[in-house]
């Protein structure tokens, strides 16, 4: 049985002051929630204060990106040991916005992934097709390419520690959610692929989140799909009532 996992990706939103207000509200709203792994992924500059605010609370902390080297002359970058020292437990890797605007490739995703695993953090690896790829029936080709490229060289043990997120780019921030059936179809494809690259046990145990305009209104039907194990939430994670409603709706 895979435990549901809901992650809030705040993207480029919330100053440290605003972040604390949101986290305090979330702590109140989610105080009695059990059976779901919950994490928030604020911008880097918020991590220290949010980490302090989450001490002794079940909400975990995630980062939105990481560099692959531990230290050195890489101006502007942040490393896995730095994140770990702040209490970060998860790192989103290969988000489509990073692929689209910041030249992220399968190769750089793979380097980040290895760095995250080396330092005992949990990666959330994003894969997903854009609209023209879907419309030209290339969805499965793109997913295969993203999975094979991003996960290249991982051992079974390493893969079992990772989380995947299927995020159709056309559904991110657009209000157009993939139909639950449509998402399930891709999740099954990813699981079968994991079976081929790794083994059946790994395929069965890895959690695969869906991401793309998830709201309190669609989370229950999405989570009712057997291969959807959680959600990566953007816009709706920026307000405590909508994010906590999604968390509560995610209990299988
Ligand atoms: C995301 O940021 O990964 C995302 C899915 O955003 P949204 O929920 O706003 O579509």
PDB file of N, CA and C in Angstrom, residues 60-163:
ATOM      1  N   UNK A  60       6.407  18.311   6.230  1.00  0.00           N
ATOM      2  CA  UNK A  60       7.840  18.260   5.885  1.00  0.00           C
ATOM      3  C   UNK A  60       8.193  19.424   4.966  1.00  0.00           C
ATOM      4  N   UNK A  61       9.512  19.611   4.833  1.00  0.00           N
ATOM      5  CA  UNK A  61      10.006  20.737   4.049  1.00  0.00           C
ATOM      6  C   UNK A  61      10.677  20.232   2.768  1.00  0.00           C
ATOM      7  N   UNK A  62      10.359  20.905   1.661  1.00  0.00           N
ATOM      8  CA  UNK A  62      10.993  20.556   0.384  1.00  0.00           C
ATOM      9  C   UNK A  62      11.584  21.797  -0.265  1.00  0.00           C
ATOM     10  N   UNK A  63      12.537  21.570  -1.177  1.00  0.00           N
ATOM     11  CA  UNK A  63      13.094  22.672  -1.969  1.00  0.00           C
ATOM     12  C   UNK A  63      12.645  22.491  -3.422  1.00  0.00           C
ATOM     13  N   UNK A  64      12.743  23.555  -4.189  1.00  0.00           N
ATOM     14  CA  UNK A  64      12.239  23.518  -5.565  1.00  0.00           C
ATOM     15  C   UNK A  64      13.302  23.144  -6.594  1.00  0.00           C
ATOM     16  N   UNK A  65      14.547  23.094  -6.143  1.00  0.00           N
ATOM     17  CA  UNK A  65      15.647  22.774  -7.060  1.00  0.00           C
ATOM     18  C   UNK A  65      16.908  22.567  -6.224  1.00  0.00           C
ATOM     19  N   UNK A  66      17.969  22.102  -6.840  1.00  0.00           N
ATOM     20  CA  UNK A  66      19.257  21.932  -6.157  1.00  0.00           C
ATOM     21  C   UNK A  66      20.338  21.869  -7.223  1.00  0.00           C
ATOM     22  N   UNK A  67      21.565  22.240  -6.855  1.00  0.00           N
ATOM     23  CA  UNK A  67      22.682  22.054  -7.785  1.00  0.00           C
ATOM     24  C   UNK A  67      23.351  20.717  -7.472  1.00  0.00           C
ATOM     25  N   UNK A  68      24.091  20.157  -8.455  1.00  0.00           N
ATOM     26  CA  UNK A  68      24.614  18.797  -8.260  1.00  0.00           C
ATOM     27  C   UNK A  68      25.946  18.728  -7.516  1.00  0.00           C
ATOM     28  N   UNK A  69      26.708  19.823  -7.505  1.00  0.00           N
ATOM     29  CA  UNK A  69      27.968  19.776  -6.751  1.00  0.00           C
ATOM     30  C   UNK A  69      27.687  20.136  -5.289  1.00  0.00           C
ATOM     31  N   UNK A  70      28.536  19.644  -4.383  1.00  0.00           N
ATOM     32  CA  UNK A  70      28.327  19.922  -2.957  1.00  0.00           C
ATOM     33  C   UNK A  70      28.755  21.332  -2.583  1.00  0.00           C
ATOM     34  N   UNK A  71      29.821  21.819  -3.238  1.00  0.00           N
ATOM     35  CA  UNK A  71      30.349  23.148  -2.919  1.00  0.00           C
ATOM     36  C   UNK A  71      31.296  23.560  -4.044  1.00  0.00           C
ATOM     37  N   UNK A  72      31.753  24.804  -4.017  1.00  0.00           N
ATOM     38  CA  UNK A  72      32.734  25.237  -5.013  1.00  0.00           C
ATOM     39  C   UNK A  72      32.365  26.544  -5.662  1.00  0.00           C
ATOM     40  N   UNK A  73      33.028  26.847  -6.776  1.00  0.00           N
ATOM     41  CA  UNK A  73      32.842  28.130  -7.455  1.00  0.00           C
ATOM     42  C   UNK A  73      31.659  28.044  -8.422  1.00  0.00           C
ATOM     43  N   UNK A  74      30.458  28.085  -7.866  1.00  0.00           N
ATOM     44  CA  UNK A  74      29.227  27.988  -8.664  1.00  0.00           C
ATOM     45  C   UNK A  74      28.268  29.074  -8.182  1.00  0.00           C
ATOM     46  N   UNK A  75      28.610  30.310  -8.503  1.00  0.00           N
ATOM     47  CA  UNK A  75      27.884  31.466  -7.991  1.00  0.00           C
ATOM     48  C   UNK A  75      26.370  31.342  -8.183  1.00  0.00           C
ATOM     49  N   UNK A  76      25.659  31.541  -7.105  1.00  0.00           N
ATOM     50  CA  UNK A  76      24.194  31.556  -7.186  1.00  0.00           C
ATOM     51  C   UNK A  76      23.540  30.205  -6.963  1.00  0.00           C
ATOM     52  N   UNK A  77      24.333  29.161  -6.816  1.00  0.00           N
ATOM     53  CA  UNK A  77      23.731  27.827  -6.673  1.00  0.00           C
ATOM     54  C   UNK A  77      23.592  27.415  -5.202  1.00  0.00           C
ATOM     55  N   UNK A  78      22.772  26.390  -4.971  1.00  0.00           N
ATOM     56  CA  UNK A  78      22.488  25.864  -3.631  1.00  0.00           C
ATOM     57  C   UNK A  78      22.697  24.355  -3.690  1.00  0.00           C
ATOM     58  N   UNK A  79      23.398  23.783  -2.704  1.00  0.00           N
ATOM     59  CA  UNK A  79      23.711  22.346  -2.781  1.00  0.00           C
ATOM     60  C   UNK A  79      22.860  21.508  -1.829  1.00  0.00           C
ATOM     61  N   UNK A  80      22.887  20.200  -2.065  1.00  0.00           N
ATOM     62  CA  UNK A  80      22.122  19.266  -1.233  1.00  0.00           C
ATOM     63  C   UNK A  80      22.559  19.312   0.238  1.00  0.00           C
ATOM     64  N   UNK A  81      23.874  19.348   0.549  1.00  0.00           N
ATOM     65  CA  UNK A  81      24.245  19.440   1.973  1.00  0.00           C
ATOM     66  C   UNK A  81      23.707  20.710   2.638  1.00  0.00           C
ATOM     67  N   UNK A  82      23.649  21.810   1.879  1.00  0.00           N
ATOM     68  CA  UNK A  82      23.095  23.054   2.446  1.00  0.00           C
ATOM     69  C   UNK A  82      21.618  22.879   2.773  1.00  0.00           C
ATOM     70  N   UNK A  83      20.900  22.251   1.864  1.00  0.00           N
ATOM     71  CA  UNK A  83      19.464  22.034   2.083  1.00  0.00           C
ATOM     72  C   UNK A  83      19.251  21.105   3.279  1.00  0.00           C
ATOM     73  N   UNK A  84      20.045  20.048   3.319  1.00  0.00           N
ATOM     74  CA  UNK A  84      19.911  19.070   4.391  1.00  0.00           C
ATOM     75  C   UNK A  84      20.134  19.729   5.753  1.00  0.00           C
ATOM     76  N   UNK A  85      21.140  20.589   5.815  1.00  0.00           N
ATOM     77  CA  UNK A  85      21.472  21.269   7.064  1.00  0.00           C
ATOM     78  C   UNK A  85      20.312  22.146   7.557  1.00  0.00           C
ATOM     79  N   UNK A  86      19.493  22.601   6.618  1.00  0.00           N
ATOM     80  CA  UNK A  86      18.336  23.443   6.982  1.00  0.00           C
ATOM     81  C   UNK A  86      17.110  22.629   7.379  1.00  0.00           C
ATOM     82  N   UNK A  87      17.189  21.321   7.263  1.00  0.00           N
ATOM     83  CA  UNK A  87      16.032  20.491   7.609  1.00  0.00           C
ATOM     84  C   UNK A  87      15.160  20.144   6.414  1.00  0.00           C
ATOM     85  N   UNK A  88      15.676  20.380   5.218  1.00  0.00           N
ATOM     86  CA  UNK A  88      14.919  20.013   4.007  1.00  0.00           C
ATOM     87  C   UNK A  88      14.962  18.490   3.838  1.00  0.00           C
ATOM     88  N   UNK A  89      13.806  17.909   3.507  1.00  0.00           N
ATOM     89  CA  UNK A  89      13.740  16.453   3.339  1.00  0.00           C
ATOM     90  C   UNK A  89      13.497  16.041   1.882  1.00  0.00           C
ATOM     91  N   UNK A  90      12.859  16.911   1.106  1.00  0.00           N
ATOM     92  CA  UNK A  90      12.500  16.595  -0.287  1.00  0.00           C
ATOM     93  C   UNK A  90      13.062  17.665  -1.234  1.00  0.00           C
ATOM     94  N   UNK A  91      13.311  17.271  -2.469  1.00  0.00           N
ATOM     95  CA  UNK A  91      13.706  18.265  -3.485  1.00  0.00           C
ATOM     96  C   UNK A  91      12.972  17.958  -4.791  1.00  0.00           C
ATOM     97  N   UNK A  92      12.262  18.965  -5.315  1.00  0.00           N
ATOM     98  CA  UNK A  92      11.633  18.820  -6.634  1.00  0.00           C
ATOM     99  C   UNK A  92      12.745  18.945  -7.681  1.00  0.00           C
ATOM    100  N   UNK A  93      12.737  18.038  -8.637  1.00  0.00           N
ATOM    101  CA  UNK A  93      13.766  18.068  -9.687  1.00  0.00           C
ATOM    102  C   UNK A  93      13.104  17.955 -11.064  1.00  0.00           C
ATOM    103  N   UNK A  94      13.566  18.774 -11.987  1.00  0.00           N
ATOM    104  CA  UNK A  94      13.097  18.658 -13.368  1.00  0.00           C
ATOM    105  C   UNK A  94      11.696  19.163 -13.590  1.00  0.00           C
ATOM    106  N   UNK A  95      11.249  20.117 -12.767  1.00  0.00           N
ATOM    107  CA  UNK A  95       9.922  20.699 -13.007  1.00  0.00           C
ATOM    108  C   UNK A  95       9.884  21.273 -14.421  1.00  0.00           C
ATOM    109  N   UNK A  96       8.729  21.208 -15.054  1.00  0.00           N
ATOM    110  CA  UNK A  96       8.644  21.654 -16.461  1.00  0.00           C
ATOM    111  C   UNK A  96       9.024  23.123 -16.619  1.00  0.00           C
ATOM    112  N   UNK A  97       8.793  23.926 -15.573  1.00  0.00           N
ATOM    113  CA  UNK A  97       9.195  25.343 -15.688  1.00  0.00           C
ATOM    114  C   UNK A  97      10.715  25.465 -15.723  1.00  0.00           C
ATOM    115  N   UNK A  98      11.414  24.557 -15.067  1.00  0.00           N
ATOM    116  CA  UNK A  98      12.878  24.569 -15.129  1.00  0.00           C
ATOM    117  C   UNK A  98      13.336  24.045 -16.492  1.00  0.00           C
ATOM    118  N   UNK A  99      12.618  23.037 -16.993  1.00  0.00           N
ATOM    119  CA  UNK A  99      12.978  22.522 -18.330  1.00  0.00           C
ATOM    120  C   UNK A  99      12.723  23.605 -19.378  1.00  0.00           C
ATOM    121  N   UNK A 100      11.598  24.334 -19.227  1.00  0.00           N
ATOM    122  CA  UNK A 100      11.166  25.311 -20.232  1.00  0.00           C
ATOM    123  C   UNK A 100      11.980  26.610 -20.185  1.00  0.00           C
ATOM    124  N   UNK A 101      12.210  27.141 -18.982  1.00  0.00           N
ATOM    125  CA  UNK A 101      12.834  28.482 -18.881  1.00  0.00           C
ATOM    126  C   UNK A 101      14.309  28.452 -18.505  1.00  0.00           C
ATOM    127  N   UNK A 102      14.803  27.340 -17.961  1.00  0.00           N
ATOM    128  CA  UNK A 102      16.169  27.336 -17.432  1.00  0.00           C
ATOM    129  C   UNK A 102      17.030  26.194 -17.995  1.00  0.00           C
ATOM    130  N   UNK A 103      16.675  25.769 -19.212  1.00  0.00           N
ATOM    131  CA  UNK A 103      17.506  24.803 -19.967  1.00  0.00           C
ATOM    132  C   UNK A 103      17.743  23.488 -19.227  1.00  0.00           C
ATOM    133  N   UNK A 104      16.822  23.086 -18.401  1.00  0.00           N
ATOM    134  CA  UNK A 104      16.962  21.786 -17.724  1.00  0.00           C
ATOM    135  C   UNK A 104      16.801  20.674 -18.751  1.00  0.00           C
ATOM    136  N   UNK A 105      17.682  19.676 -18.671  1.00  0.00           N
ATOM    137  CA  UNK A 105      17.595  18.528 -19.586  1.00  0.00           C
ATOM    138  C   UNK A 105      17.562  17.245 -18.753  1.00  0.00           C
ATOM    139  N   UNK A 106      17.294  16.125 -19.401  1.00  0.00           N
ATOM    140  CA  UNK A 106      17.322  14.851 -18.679  1.00  0.00           C
ATOM    141  C   UNK A 106      18.679  14.644 -18.005  1.00  0.00           C
ATOM    142  N   UNK A 107      19.725  15.089 -18.701  1.00  0.00           N
ATOM    143  CA  UNK A 107      21.079  14.892 -18.163  1.00  0.00           C
ATOM    144  C   UNK A 107      21.290  15.694 -16.870  1.00  0.00           C
ATOM    145  N   UNK A 108      20.838  16.948 -16.853  1.00  0.00           N
ATOM    146  CA  UNK A 108      21.030  17.746 -15.628  1.00  0.00           C
ATOM    147  C   UNK A 108      20.067  17.281 -14.528  1.00  0.00           C
ATOM    148  N   UNK A 109      18.894  16.815 -14.932  1.00  0.00           N
ATOM    149  CA  UNK A 109      17.971  16.246 -13.932  1.00  0.00           C
ATOM    150  C   UNK A 109      18.645  15.055 -13.254  1.00  0.00           C
ATOM    151  N   UNK A 110      19.275  14.220 -14.051  1.00  0.00           N
ATOM    152  CA  UNK A 110      19.935  13.030 -13.524  1.00  0.00           C
ATOM    153  C   UNK A 110      21.074  13.388 -12.561  1.00  0.00           C
ATOM    154  N   UNK A 111      21.819  14.450 -12.889  1.00  0.00           N
ATOM    155  CA  UNK A 111      22.917  14.869 -11.995  1.00  0.00           C
ATOM    156  C   UNK A 111      22.356  15.370 -10.659  1.00  0.00           C
ATOM    157  N   UNK A 112      21.292  16.147 -10.741  1.00  0.00           N
ATOM    158  CA  UNK A 112      20.672  16.661  -9.495  1.00  0.00           C
ATOM    159  C   UNK A 112      20.121  15.494  -8.667  1.00  0.00           C
ATOM    160  N   UNK A 113      19.487  14.569  -9.369  1.00  0.00           N
ATOM    161  CA  UNK A 113      18.889  13.414  -8.701  1.00  0.00           C
ATOM    162  C   UNK A 113      19.946  12.620  -7.924  1.00  0.00           C
ATOM    163  N   UNK A 114      21.089  12.393  -8.545  1.00  0.00           N
ATOM    164  CA  UNK A 114      22.154  11.643  -7.879  1.00  0.00           C
ATOM    165  C   UNK A 114      22.670  12.383  -6.649  1.00  0.00           C
ATOM    166  N   UNK A 115      22.756  13.714  -6.758  1.00  0.00           N
ATOM    167  CA  UNK A 115      23.233  14.508  -5.618  1.00  0.00           C
ATOM    168  C   UNK A 115      22.238  14.417  -4.460  1.00  0.00           C
ATOM    169  N   UNK A 116      20.973  14.493  -4.783  1.00  0.00           N
ATOM    170  CA  UNK A 116      19.924  14.431  -3.758  1.00  0.00           C
ATOM    171  C   UNK A 116      19.955  13.077  -3.046  1.00  0.00           C
ATOM    172  N   UNK A 117      20.048  12.012  -3.829  1.00  0.00           N
ATOM    173  CA  UNK A 117      20.065  10.669  -3.235  1.00  0.00           C
ATOM    174  C   UNK A 117      21.332  10.439  -2.414  1.00  0.00           C
ATOM    175  N   UNK A 118      22.450  10.957  -2.908  1.00  0.00           N
ATOM    176  CA  UNK A 118      23.721  10.788  -2.197  1.00  0.00           C
ATOM    177  C   UNK A 118      23.641  11.375  -0.781  1.00  0.00           C
ATOM    178  N   UNK A 119      22.861  12.435  -0.634  1.00  0.00           N
ATOM    179  CA  UNK A 119      22.779  13.096   0.674  1.00  0.00           C
ATOM    180  C   UNK A 119      21.537  12.689   1.471  1.00  0.00           C
ATOM    181  N   UNK A 120      20.863  11.647   1.021  1.00  0.00           N
ATOM    182  CA  UNK A 120      19.761  11.098   1.810  1.00  0.00           C
ATOM    183  C   UNK A 120      18.489  11.923   1.798  1.00  0.00           C
ATOM    184  N   UNK A 121      18.349  12.786   0.781  1.00  0.00           N
ATOM    185  CA  UNK A 121      17.096  13.536   0.644  1.00  0.00           C
ATOM    186  C   UNK A 121      16.191  12.780  -0.335  1.00  0.00           C
ATOM    187  N   UNK A 122      14.895  13.096  -0.320  1.00  0.00           N
ATOM    188  CA  UNK A 122      13.972  12.413  -1.227  1.00  0.00           C
ATOM    189  C   UNK A 122      13.693  13.281  -2.447  1.00  0.00           C
ATOM    190  N   UNK A 123      14.027  12.784  -3.642  1.00  0.00           N
ATOM    191  CA  UNK A 123      13.747  13.561  -4.852  1.00  0.00           C
ATOM    192  C   UNK A 123      12.300  13.373  -5.319  1.00  0.00           C
ATOM    193  N   UNK A 124      11.734  14.434  -5.851  1.00  0.00           N
ATOM    194  CA  UNK A 124      10.444  14.341  -6.564  1.00  0.00           C
ATOM    195  C   UNK A 124      10.766  14.692  -8.012  1.00  0.00           C
ATOM    196  N   UNK A 125      10.809  13.684  -8.859  1.00  0.00           N
ATOM    197  CA  UNK A 125      11.258  13.879 -10.242  1.00  0.00           C
ATOM    198  C   UNK A 125      10.040  14.088 -11.151  1.00  0.00           C
ATOM    199  N   UNK A 126      10.020  15.235 -11.842  1.00  0.00           N
ATOM    200  CA  UNK A 126       8.863  15.577 -12.673  1.00  0.00           C
ATOM    201  C   UNK A 126       9.066  15.159 -14.127  1.00  0.00           C
ATOM    202  N   UNK A 127       8.017  14.601 -14.687  1.00  0.00           N
ATOM    203  CA  UNK A 127       8.005  14.254 -16.112  1.00  0.00           C
ATOM    204  C   UNK A 127       6.660  14.685 -16.686  1.00  0.00           C
ATOM    205  N   UNK A 128       6.614  14.952 -17.990  1.00  0.00           N
ATOM    206  CA  UNK A 128       5.311  15.305 -18.568  1.00  0.00           C
ATOM    207  C   UNK A 128       5.431  15.934 -19.935  1.00  0.00           C
ATOM    208  N   UNK A 129       4.403  15.729 -20.723  1.00  0.00           N
ATOM    209  CA  UNK A 129       4.377  16.213 -22.105  1.00  0.00           C
ATOM    210  C   UNK A 129       3.738  17.590 -22.203  1.00  0.00           C
ATOM    211  N   UNK A 130       4.093  18.341 -23.246  1.00  0.00           N
ATOM    212  CA  UNK A 130       3.403  19.618 -23.472  1.00  0.00           C
ATOM    213  C   UNK A 130       2.212  19.415 -24.419  1.00  0.00           C
ATOM    214  N   UNK A 131       1.516  20.493 -24.702  1.00  0.00           N
ATOM    215  CA  UNK A 131       0.268  20.362 -25.473  1.00  0.00           C
ATOM    216  C   UNK A 131       0.518  19.828 -26.884  1.00  0.00           C
ATOM    217  N   UNK A 132       1.537  20.367 -27.567  1.00  0.00           N
ATOM    218  CA  UNK A 132       1.737  19.908 -28.952  1.00  0.00           C
ATOM    219  C   UNK A 132       2.180  18.442 -28.963  1.00  0.00           C
ATOM    220  N   UNK A 133       2.923  18.031 -27.962  1.00  0.00           N
ATOM    221  CA  UNK A 133       3.317  16.612 -27.893  1.00  0.00           C
ATOM    222  C   UNK A 133       2.105  15.726 -27.661  1.00  0.00           C
ATOM    223  N   UNK A 134       1.188  16.175 -26.790  1.00  0.00           N
ATOM    224  CA  UNK A 134      -0.028  15.381 -26.568  1.00  0.00           C
ATOM    225  C   UNK A 134      -0.868  15.324 -27.839  1.00  0.00           C
ATOM    226  N   UNK A 135      -0.996  16.499 -28.475  1.00  0.00           N
ATOM    227  CA  UNK A 135      -1.857  16.538 -29.668  1.00  0.00           C
ATOM    228  C   UNK A 135      -1.283  15.739 -30.836  1.00  0.00           C
ATOM    229  N   UNK A 136       0.024  15.548 -30.834  1.00  0.00           N
ATOM    230  CA  UNK A 136       0.594  14.732 -31.915  1.00  0.00           C
ATOM    231  C   UNK A 136       0.883  13.297 -31.446  1.00  0.00           C
ATOM    232  N   UNK A 137       0.142  12.891 -30.404  1.00  0.00           N
ATOM    233  CA  UNK A 137       0.228  11.503 -29.906  1.00  0.00           C
ATOM    234  C   UNK A 137       1.641  11.090 -29.483  1.00  0.00           C
ATOM    235  N   UNK A 138       2.390  12.043 -28.929  1.00  0.00           N
ATOM    236  CA  UNK A 138       3.764  11.706 -28.516  1.00  0.00           C
ATOM    237  C   UNK A 138       3.883  11.563 -26.991  1.00  0.00           C
ATOM    238  N   UNK A 139       2.748  11.599 -26.284  1.00  0.00           N
ATOM    239  CA  UNK A 139       2.790  11.585 -24.817  1.00  0.00           C
ATOM    240  C   UNK A 139       3.665  10.457 -24.270  1.00  0.00           C
ATOM    241  N   UNK A 140       3.402   9.234 -24.726  1.00  0.00           N
ATOM    242  CA  UNK A 140       4.149   8.105 -24.148  1.00  0.00           C
ATOM    243  C   UNK A 140       5.633   8.147 -24.522  1.00  0.00           C
ATOM    244  N   UNK A 141       5.921   8.654 -25.733  1.00  0.00           N
ATOM    245  CA  UNK A 141       7.339   8.780 -26.135  1.00  0.00           C
ATOM    246  C   UNK A 141       8.061   9.765 -25.223  1.00  0.00           C
ATOM    247  N   UNK A 142       7.386  10.882 -24.928  1.00  0.00           N
ATOM    248  CA  UNK A 142       8.008  11.909 -24.082  1.00  0.00           C
ATOM    249  C   UNK A 142       8.212  11.371 -22.665  1.00  0.00           C
ATOM    250  N   UNK A 143       7.197  10.702 -22.152  1.00  0.00           N
ATOM    251  CA  UNK A 143       7.298  10.153 -20.784  1.00  0.00           C
ATOM    252  C   UNK A 143       8.435   9.135 -20.718  1.00  0.00           C
ATOM    253  N   UNK A 144       8.528   8.303 -21.744  1.00  0.00           N
ATOM    254  CA  UNK A 144       9.595   7.288 -21.777  1.00  0.00           C
ATOM    255  C   UNK A 144      10.960   7.974 -21.793  1.00  0.00           C
ATOM    256  N   UNK A 145      11.073   8.995 -22.638  1.00  0.00           N
ATOM    257  CA  UNK A 145      12.346   9.727 -22.746  1.00  0.00           C
ATOM    258  C   UNK A 145      12.687  10.409 -21.410  1.00  0.00           C
ATOM    259  N   UNK A 146      11.711  11.061 -20.785  1.00  0.00           N
ATOM    260  CA  UNK A 146      11.970  11.740 -19.503  1.00  0.00           C
ATOM    261  C   UNK A 146      12.361  10.727 -18.426  1.00  0.00           C
ATOM    262  N   UNK A 147      11.632   9.622 -18.366  1.00  0.00           N
ATOM    263  CA  UNK A 147      11.922   8.630 -17.311  1.00  0.00           C
ATOM    264  C   UNK A 147      13.273   7.971 -17.557  1.00  0.00           C
ATOM    265  N   UNK A 148      13.494   7.463 -18.774  1.00  0.00           N
ATOM    266  CA  UNK A 148      14.757   6.754 -19.040  1.00  0.00           C
ATOM    267  C   UNK A 148      15.950   7.688 -18.867  1.00  0.00           C
ATOM    268  N   UNK A 149      15.816   8.920 -19.358  1.00  0.00           N
ATOM    269  CA  UNK A 149      16.934   9.868 -19.269  1.00  0.00           C
ATOM    270  C   UNK A 149      17.170  10.336 -17.845  1.00  0.00           C
ATOM    271  N   UNK A 150      16.118  10.717 -17.165  1.00  0.00           N
ATOM    272  CA  UNK A 150      16.272  11.289 -15.820  1.00  0.00           C
ATOM    273  C   UNK A 150      16.712  10.243 -14.803  1.00  0.00           C
ATOM    274  N   UNK A 151      16.222   9.015 -14.971  1.00  0.00           N
ATOM    275  CA  UNK A 151      16.476   7.978 -13.957  1.00  0.00           C
ATOM    276  C   UNK A 151      17.662   7.086 -14.319  1.00  0.00           C
ATOM    277  N   UNK A 152      18.363   7.467 -15.360  1.00  0.00           N
ATOM    278  CA  UNK A 152      19.463   6.646 -15.877  1.00  0.00           C
ATOM    279  C   UNK A 152      20.504   6.284 -14.806  1.00  0.00           C
ATOM    280  N   UNK A 153      20.848   5.006 -14.740  1.00  0.00           N
ATOM    281  CA  UNK A 153      21.941   4.559 -13.857  1.00  0.00           C
ATOM    282  C   UNK A 153      21.552   4.387 -12.400  1.00  0.00           C
ATOM    283  N   UNK A 154      20.302   4.621 -12.051  1.00  0.00           N
ATOM    284  CA  UNK A 154      19.907   4.462 -10.645  1.00  0.00           C
ATOM    285  C   UNK A 154      19.820   2.971 -10.281  1.00  0.00           C
ATOM    286  N   UNK A 155      20.180   2.641  -9.066  1.00  0.00           N
ATOM    287  CA  UNK A 155      19.993   1.259  -8.602  1.00  0.00           C
ATOM    288  C   UNK A 155      18.541   1.094  -8.151  1.00  0.00           C
ATOM    289  N   UNK A 156      18.127  -0.138  -7.978  1.00  0.00           N
ATOM    290  CA  UNK A 156      16.776  -0.426  -7.479  1.00  0.00           C
ATOM    291  C   UNK A 156      16.560   0.266  -6.120  1.00  0.00           C
ATOM    292  N   UNK A 157      17.567   0.169  -5.258  1.00  0.00           N
ATOM    293  CA  UNK A 157      17.440   0.774  -3.915  1.00  0.00           C
ATOM    294  C   UNK A 157      17.246   2.287  -4.027  1.00  0.00           C
ATOM    295  N   UNK A 158      17.990   2.915  -4.933  1.00  0.00           N
ATOM    296  CA  UNK A 158      17.864   4.369  -5.103  1.00  0.00           C
ATOM    297  C   UNK A 158      16.484   4.723  -5.655  1.00  0.00           C
ATOM    298  N   UNK A 159      16.044   3.969  -6.657  1.00  0.00           N
ATOM    299  CA  UNK A 159      14.739   4.261  -7.268  1.00  0.00           C
ATOM    300  C   UNK A 159      13.625   4.155  -6.245  1.00  0.00           C
ATOM    301  N   UNK A 160      13.732   3.198  -5.351  1.00  0.00           N
ATOM    302  CA  UNK A 160      12.684   3.002  -4.337  1.00  0.00           C
ATOM    303  C   UNK A 160      12.596   4.190  -3.382  1.00  0.00           C
ATOM    304  N   UNK A 161      13.665   4.981  -3.297  1.00  0.00           N
ATOM    305  CA  UNK A 161      13.647   6.142  -2.396  1.00  0.00           C
ATOM    306  C   UNK A 161      13.059   7.376  -3.075  1.00  0.00           C
ATOM    307  N   UNK A 162      12.847   7.303  -4.395  1.00  0.00           N
ATOM    308  CA  UNK A 162      12.392   8.488  -5.136  1.00  0.00           C
ATOM    309  C   UNK A 162      10.869   8.534  -5.265  1.00  0.00           C
ATOM    310  N   UNK A 163      10.379   9.748  -5.526  1.00  0.00           N
ATOM    311  CA  UNK A 163       8.964   9.961  -5.848  1.00  0.00           C
ATOM    312  C   UNK A 163       8.943  10.513  -7.269  1.00  0.00           C
TER     313      UNK A 163
END
